[in-house]
XYZ file of N, CA and C in Angstrom:
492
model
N 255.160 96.167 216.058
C 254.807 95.924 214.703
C 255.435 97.011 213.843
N 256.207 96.272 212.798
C 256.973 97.686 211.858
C 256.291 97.814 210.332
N 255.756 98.803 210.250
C 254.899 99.063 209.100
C 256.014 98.919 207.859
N 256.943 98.993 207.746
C 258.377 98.885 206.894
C 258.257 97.527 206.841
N 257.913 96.631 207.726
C 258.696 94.927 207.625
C 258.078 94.413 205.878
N 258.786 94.002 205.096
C 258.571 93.571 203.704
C 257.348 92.051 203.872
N 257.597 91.497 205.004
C 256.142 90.418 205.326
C 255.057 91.356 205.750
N 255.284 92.593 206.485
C 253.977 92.798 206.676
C 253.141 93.638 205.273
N 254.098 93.878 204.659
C 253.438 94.800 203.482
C 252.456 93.606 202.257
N 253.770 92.394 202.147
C 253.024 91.432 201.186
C 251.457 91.096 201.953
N 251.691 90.631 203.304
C 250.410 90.365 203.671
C 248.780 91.346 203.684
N 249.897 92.720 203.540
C 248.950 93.757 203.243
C 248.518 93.490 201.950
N 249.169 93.235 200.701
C 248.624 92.995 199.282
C 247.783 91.602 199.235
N 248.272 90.751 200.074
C 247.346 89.659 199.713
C 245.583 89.868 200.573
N 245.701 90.569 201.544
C 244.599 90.945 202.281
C 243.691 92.046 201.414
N 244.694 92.797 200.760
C 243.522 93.577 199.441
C 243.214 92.860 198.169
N 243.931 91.796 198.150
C 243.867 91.025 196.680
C 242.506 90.268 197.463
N 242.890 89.272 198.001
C 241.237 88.290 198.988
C 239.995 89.401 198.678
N 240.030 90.791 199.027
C 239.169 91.458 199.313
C 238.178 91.665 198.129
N 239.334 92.453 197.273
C 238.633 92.496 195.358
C 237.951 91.231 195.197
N 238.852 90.501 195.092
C 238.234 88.790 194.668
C 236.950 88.431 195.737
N 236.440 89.155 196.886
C 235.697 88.331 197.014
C 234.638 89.217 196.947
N 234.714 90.538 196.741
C 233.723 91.467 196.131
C 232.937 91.246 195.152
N 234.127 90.852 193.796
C 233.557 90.647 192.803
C 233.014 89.478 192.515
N 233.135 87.927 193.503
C 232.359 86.930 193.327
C 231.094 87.357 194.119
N 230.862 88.311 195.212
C 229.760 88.584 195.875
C 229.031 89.356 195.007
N 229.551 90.521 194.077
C 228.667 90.722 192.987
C 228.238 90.436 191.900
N 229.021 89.179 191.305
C 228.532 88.331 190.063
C 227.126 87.333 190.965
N 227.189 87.034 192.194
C 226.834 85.703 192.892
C 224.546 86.814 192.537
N 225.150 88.119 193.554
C 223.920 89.051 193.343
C 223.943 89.294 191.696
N 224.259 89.773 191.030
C 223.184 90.025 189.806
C 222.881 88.712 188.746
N 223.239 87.293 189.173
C 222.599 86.309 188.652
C 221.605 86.340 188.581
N 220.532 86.796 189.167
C 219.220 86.792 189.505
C 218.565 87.578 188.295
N 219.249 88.520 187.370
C 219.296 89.380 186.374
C 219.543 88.240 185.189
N 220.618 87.780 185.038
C 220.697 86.342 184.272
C 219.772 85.341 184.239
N 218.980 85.012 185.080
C 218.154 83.430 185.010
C 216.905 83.608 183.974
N 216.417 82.811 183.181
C 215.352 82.873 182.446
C 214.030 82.912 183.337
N 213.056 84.064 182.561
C 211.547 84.147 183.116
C 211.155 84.800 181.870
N 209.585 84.488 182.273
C 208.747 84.863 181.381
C 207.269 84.966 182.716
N 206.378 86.405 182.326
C 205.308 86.615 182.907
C 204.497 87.210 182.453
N 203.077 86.820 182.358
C 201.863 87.212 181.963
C 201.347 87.902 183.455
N 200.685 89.222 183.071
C 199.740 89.838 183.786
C 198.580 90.624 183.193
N 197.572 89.899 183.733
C 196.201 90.546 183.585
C 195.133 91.621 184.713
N 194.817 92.286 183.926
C 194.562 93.595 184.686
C 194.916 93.227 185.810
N 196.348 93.631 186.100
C 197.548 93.588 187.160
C 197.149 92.480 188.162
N 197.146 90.973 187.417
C 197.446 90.239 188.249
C 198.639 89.007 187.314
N 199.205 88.525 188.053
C 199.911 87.765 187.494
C 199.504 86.478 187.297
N 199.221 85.879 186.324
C 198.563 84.786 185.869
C 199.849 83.370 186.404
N 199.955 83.160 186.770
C 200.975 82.039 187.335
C 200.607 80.480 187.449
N 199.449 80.124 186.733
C 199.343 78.831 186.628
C 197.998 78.929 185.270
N 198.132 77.671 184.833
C 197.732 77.216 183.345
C 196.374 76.129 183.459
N 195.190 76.302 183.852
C 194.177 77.390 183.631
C 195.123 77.993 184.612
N 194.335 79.600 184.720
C 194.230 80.186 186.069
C 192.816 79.845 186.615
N 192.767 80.496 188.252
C 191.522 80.129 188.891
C 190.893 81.390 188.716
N 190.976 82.548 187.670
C 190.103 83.756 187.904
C 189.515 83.784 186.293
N 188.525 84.466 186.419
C 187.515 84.797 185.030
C 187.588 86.226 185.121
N 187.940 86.793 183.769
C 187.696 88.194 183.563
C 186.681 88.894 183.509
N 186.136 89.473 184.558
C 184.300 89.992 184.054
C 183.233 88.909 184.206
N 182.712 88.690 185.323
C 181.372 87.904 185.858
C 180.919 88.018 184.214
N 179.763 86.923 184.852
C 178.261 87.385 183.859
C 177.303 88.301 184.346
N 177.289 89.298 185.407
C 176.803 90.370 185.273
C 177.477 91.598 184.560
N 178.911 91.480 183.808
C 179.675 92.221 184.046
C 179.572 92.550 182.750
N 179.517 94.136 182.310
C 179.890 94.168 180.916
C 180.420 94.556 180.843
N 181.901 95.129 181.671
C 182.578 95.696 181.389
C 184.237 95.111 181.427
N 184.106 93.675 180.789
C 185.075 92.750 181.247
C 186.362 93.084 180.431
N 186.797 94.188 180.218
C 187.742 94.086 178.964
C 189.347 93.510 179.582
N 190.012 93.338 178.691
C 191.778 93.076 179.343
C 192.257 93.795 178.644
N 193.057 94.143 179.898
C 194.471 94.843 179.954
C 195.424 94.569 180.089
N 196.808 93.729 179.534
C 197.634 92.872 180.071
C 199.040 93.432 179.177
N 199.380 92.329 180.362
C 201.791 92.812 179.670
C 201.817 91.742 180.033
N 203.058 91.394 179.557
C 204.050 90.229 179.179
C 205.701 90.449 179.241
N 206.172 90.263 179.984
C 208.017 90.278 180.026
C 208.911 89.200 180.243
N 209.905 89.054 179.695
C 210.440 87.928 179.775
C 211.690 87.902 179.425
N 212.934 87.052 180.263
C 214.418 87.236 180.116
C 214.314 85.773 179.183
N 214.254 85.338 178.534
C 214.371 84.211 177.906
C 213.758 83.017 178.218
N 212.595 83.168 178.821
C 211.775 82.328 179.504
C 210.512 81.801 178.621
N 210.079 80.846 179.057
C 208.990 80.381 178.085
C 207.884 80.018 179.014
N 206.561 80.268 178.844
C 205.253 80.254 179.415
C 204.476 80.274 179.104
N 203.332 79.684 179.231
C 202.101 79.746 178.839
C 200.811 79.715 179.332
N 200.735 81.079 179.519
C 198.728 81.025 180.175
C 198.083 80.988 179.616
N 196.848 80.189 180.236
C 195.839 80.155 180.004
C 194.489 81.155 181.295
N 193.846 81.807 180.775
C 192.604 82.433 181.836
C 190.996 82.727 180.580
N 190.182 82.516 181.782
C 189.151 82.914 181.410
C 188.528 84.428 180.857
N 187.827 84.331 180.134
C 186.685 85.573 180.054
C 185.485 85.571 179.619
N 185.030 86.359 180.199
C 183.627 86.670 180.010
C 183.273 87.435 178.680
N 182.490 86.675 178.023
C 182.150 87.649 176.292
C 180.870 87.785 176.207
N 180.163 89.258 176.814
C 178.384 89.092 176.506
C 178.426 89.087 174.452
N 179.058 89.192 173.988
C 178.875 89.582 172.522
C 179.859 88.366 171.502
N 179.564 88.670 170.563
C 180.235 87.133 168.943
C 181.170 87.101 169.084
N 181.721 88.789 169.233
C 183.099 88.690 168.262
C 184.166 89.337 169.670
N 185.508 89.513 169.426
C 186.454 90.741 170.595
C 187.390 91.425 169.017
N 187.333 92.886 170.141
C 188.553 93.290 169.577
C 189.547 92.887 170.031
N 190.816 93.075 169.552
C 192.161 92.999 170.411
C 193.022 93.554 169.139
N 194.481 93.158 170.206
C 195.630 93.768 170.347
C 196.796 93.932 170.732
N 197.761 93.482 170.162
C 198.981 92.793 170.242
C 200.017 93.605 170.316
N 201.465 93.973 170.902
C 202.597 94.988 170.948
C 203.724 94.296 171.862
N 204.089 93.986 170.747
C 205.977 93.639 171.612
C 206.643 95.120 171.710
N 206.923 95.789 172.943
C 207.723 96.641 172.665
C 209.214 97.067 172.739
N 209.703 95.475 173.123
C 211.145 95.635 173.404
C 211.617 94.067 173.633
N 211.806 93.511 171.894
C 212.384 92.445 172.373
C 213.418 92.270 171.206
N 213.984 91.302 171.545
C 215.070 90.490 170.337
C 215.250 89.398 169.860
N 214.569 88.542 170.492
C 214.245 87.089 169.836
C 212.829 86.913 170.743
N 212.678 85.429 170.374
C 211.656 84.531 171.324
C 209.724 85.001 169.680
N 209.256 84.818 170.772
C 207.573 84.928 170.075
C 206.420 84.960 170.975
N 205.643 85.315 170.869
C 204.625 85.800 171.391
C 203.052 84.966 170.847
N 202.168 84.579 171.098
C 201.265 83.559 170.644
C 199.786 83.996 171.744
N 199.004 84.535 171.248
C 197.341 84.716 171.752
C 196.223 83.721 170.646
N 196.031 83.062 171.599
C 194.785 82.109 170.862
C 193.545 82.207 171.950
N 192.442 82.499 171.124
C 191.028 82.544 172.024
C 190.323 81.825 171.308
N 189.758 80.861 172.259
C 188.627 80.314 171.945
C 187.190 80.938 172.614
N 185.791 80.683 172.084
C 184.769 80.843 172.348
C 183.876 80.078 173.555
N 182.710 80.434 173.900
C 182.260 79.423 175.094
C 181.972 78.070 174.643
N 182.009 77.598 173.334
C 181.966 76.358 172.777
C 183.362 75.539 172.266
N 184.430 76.465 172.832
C 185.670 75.849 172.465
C 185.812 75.932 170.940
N 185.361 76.696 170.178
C 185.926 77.295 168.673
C 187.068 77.939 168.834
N 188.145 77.996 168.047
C 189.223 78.933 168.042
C 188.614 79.854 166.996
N 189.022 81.157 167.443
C 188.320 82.431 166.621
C 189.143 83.652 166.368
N 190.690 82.962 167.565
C 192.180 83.924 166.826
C 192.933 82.805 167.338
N 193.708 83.222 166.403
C 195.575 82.039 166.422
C 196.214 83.505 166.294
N 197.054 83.793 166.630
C 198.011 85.319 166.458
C 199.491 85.164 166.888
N 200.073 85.424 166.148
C 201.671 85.672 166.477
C 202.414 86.357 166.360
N 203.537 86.546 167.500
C 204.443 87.929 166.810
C 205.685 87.178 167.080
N 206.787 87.433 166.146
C 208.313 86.769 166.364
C 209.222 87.764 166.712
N 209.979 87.890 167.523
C 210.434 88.830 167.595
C 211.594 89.210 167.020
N 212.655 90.483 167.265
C 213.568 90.718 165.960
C 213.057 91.192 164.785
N 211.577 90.819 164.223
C 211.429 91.048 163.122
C 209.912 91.894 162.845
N 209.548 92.451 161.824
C 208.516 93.234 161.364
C 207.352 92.218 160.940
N 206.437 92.200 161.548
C 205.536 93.675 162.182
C 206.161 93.086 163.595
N 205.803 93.930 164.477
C 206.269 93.762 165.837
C 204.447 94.158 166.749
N 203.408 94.382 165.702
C 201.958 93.976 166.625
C 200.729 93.368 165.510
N 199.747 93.206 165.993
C 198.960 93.070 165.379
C 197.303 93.406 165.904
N 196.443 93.910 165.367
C 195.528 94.165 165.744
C 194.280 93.792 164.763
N 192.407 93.265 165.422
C 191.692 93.677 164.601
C 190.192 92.958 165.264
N 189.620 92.071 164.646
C 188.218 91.063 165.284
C 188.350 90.103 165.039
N 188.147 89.624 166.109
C 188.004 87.453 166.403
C 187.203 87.289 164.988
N 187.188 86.259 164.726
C 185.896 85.930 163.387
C 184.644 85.568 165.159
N 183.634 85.403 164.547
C 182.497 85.350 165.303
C 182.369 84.028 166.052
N 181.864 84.013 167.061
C 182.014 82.704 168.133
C 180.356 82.915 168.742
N 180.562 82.169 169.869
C 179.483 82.137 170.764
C 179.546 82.635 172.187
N 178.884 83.652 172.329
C 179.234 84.409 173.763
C 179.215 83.641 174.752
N 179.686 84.485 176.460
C 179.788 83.093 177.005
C 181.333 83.766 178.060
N 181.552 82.612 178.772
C 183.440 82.194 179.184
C 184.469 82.040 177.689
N 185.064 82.769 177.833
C 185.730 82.403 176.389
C 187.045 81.976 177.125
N 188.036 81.505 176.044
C 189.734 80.930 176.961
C 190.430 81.535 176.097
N 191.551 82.398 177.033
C 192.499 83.168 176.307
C 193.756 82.005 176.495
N 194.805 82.044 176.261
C 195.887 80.946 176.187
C 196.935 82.199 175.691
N 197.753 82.357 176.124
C 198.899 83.272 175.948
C 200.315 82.563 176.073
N 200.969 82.175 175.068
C 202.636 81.482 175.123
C 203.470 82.364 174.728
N 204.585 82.550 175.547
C 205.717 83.454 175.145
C 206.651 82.569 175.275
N 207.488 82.668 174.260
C 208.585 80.744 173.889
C 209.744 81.769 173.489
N 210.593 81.656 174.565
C 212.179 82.053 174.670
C 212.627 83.426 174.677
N 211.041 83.912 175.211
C 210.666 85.136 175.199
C 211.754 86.285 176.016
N 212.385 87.037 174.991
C 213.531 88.220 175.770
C 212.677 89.273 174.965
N 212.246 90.476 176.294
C 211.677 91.581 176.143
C 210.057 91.501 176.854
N 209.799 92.965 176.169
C 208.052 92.998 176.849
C 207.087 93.364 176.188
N 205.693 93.469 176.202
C 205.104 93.571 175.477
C 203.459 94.067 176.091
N 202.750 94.360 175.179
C 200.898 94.006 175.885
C 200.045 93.602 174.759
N 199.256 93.584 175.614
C 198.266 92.798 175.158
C 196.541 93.370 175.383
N 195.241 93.327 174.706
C 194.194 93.892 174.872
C 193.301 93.094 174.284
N 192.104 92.429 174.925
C 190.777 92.175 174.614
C 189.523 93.002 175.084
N 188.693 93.264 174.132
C 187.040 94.083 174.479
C 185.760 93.376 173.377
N 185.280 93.176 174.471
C 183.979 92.563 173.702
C 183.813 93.259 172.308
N 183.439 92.610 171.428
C 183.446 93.020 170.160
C 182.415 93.704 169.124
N 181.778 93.556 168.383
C 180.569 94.116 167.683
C 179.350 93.192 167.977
């Protein structure tokens, strides 16, 4: 074999050319997974993954049912729904996109009688980027949180506590 022969050298360039080329389809092929649209709700660190969910925040022995939750999303759209427990009328809460560029954000709670007592939204790109304050007054009880994030790029949280 003569390291000089002019066939063996081309075959040397086409054997590093194959190589690049198939590197770089093996690394576009891996960070697709970075590209695909999602969107996820988590409540005190669980991931809410179906609309109801099967969990309630805080029994009815519980008074200490508050939420703690985030939201992230590559351009994905979702919408939970979960329970909670409200010994009291009203909740505080609390809204914070902290890193997005389009899409919207949407918390609606109803009461244990199915009253809506917040509609709330944040759009993203634009000001205000949270919102905070008290449900108008409901009826204690299971209340239903419903959380939609629609084309949602970025992350955010979220907070309910029994109220006054």
């Amino acid at each position: 074999m003569n390291l000089f022969n002019p066939g063996f050298l081309h075959l040397g360039r086409f054997t590093k050319l194959f190589t690049i080329v198939f590197a770089m389809v093996a690394f576009s092929s891996c960070s697709k997974e970075d590209d695909d649209t999602f969107a996820r709700v988590t409540v005190n660190g669980t991931e809410v993954q179906s609309s109801p969910s099967d969990f309630t925040v805080g029994d009815r022995s519980d008074f200490n049912g508050d939420i703690d939750a985030s939201f992230t999303g590559n351009g994905g759209t979702a919408s939970r729904i979960f329970s909670w427990n409200n010994n009291l009328t009203t909740a505080d809460y609390n809204a914070d996109i902290t890193a997005t560029s389009e899409g919207s954000f949407q918390m609606i709670v109803k009461d244990s009688e199915g009253i809506e007592v917040l509609n709330r939204s944040i759009q993203g790109g634009s000001e205000p980027d949270s919102f905070s304050g008290v449900t108008s007054a409901g009826v204690s009880g299971i209340w239903t949180v419903t959380i939609t994030v629609t084309n949602f790029t970025g992350d955010g949280s979220f907070s309910l506590s029994e109220g006054n």
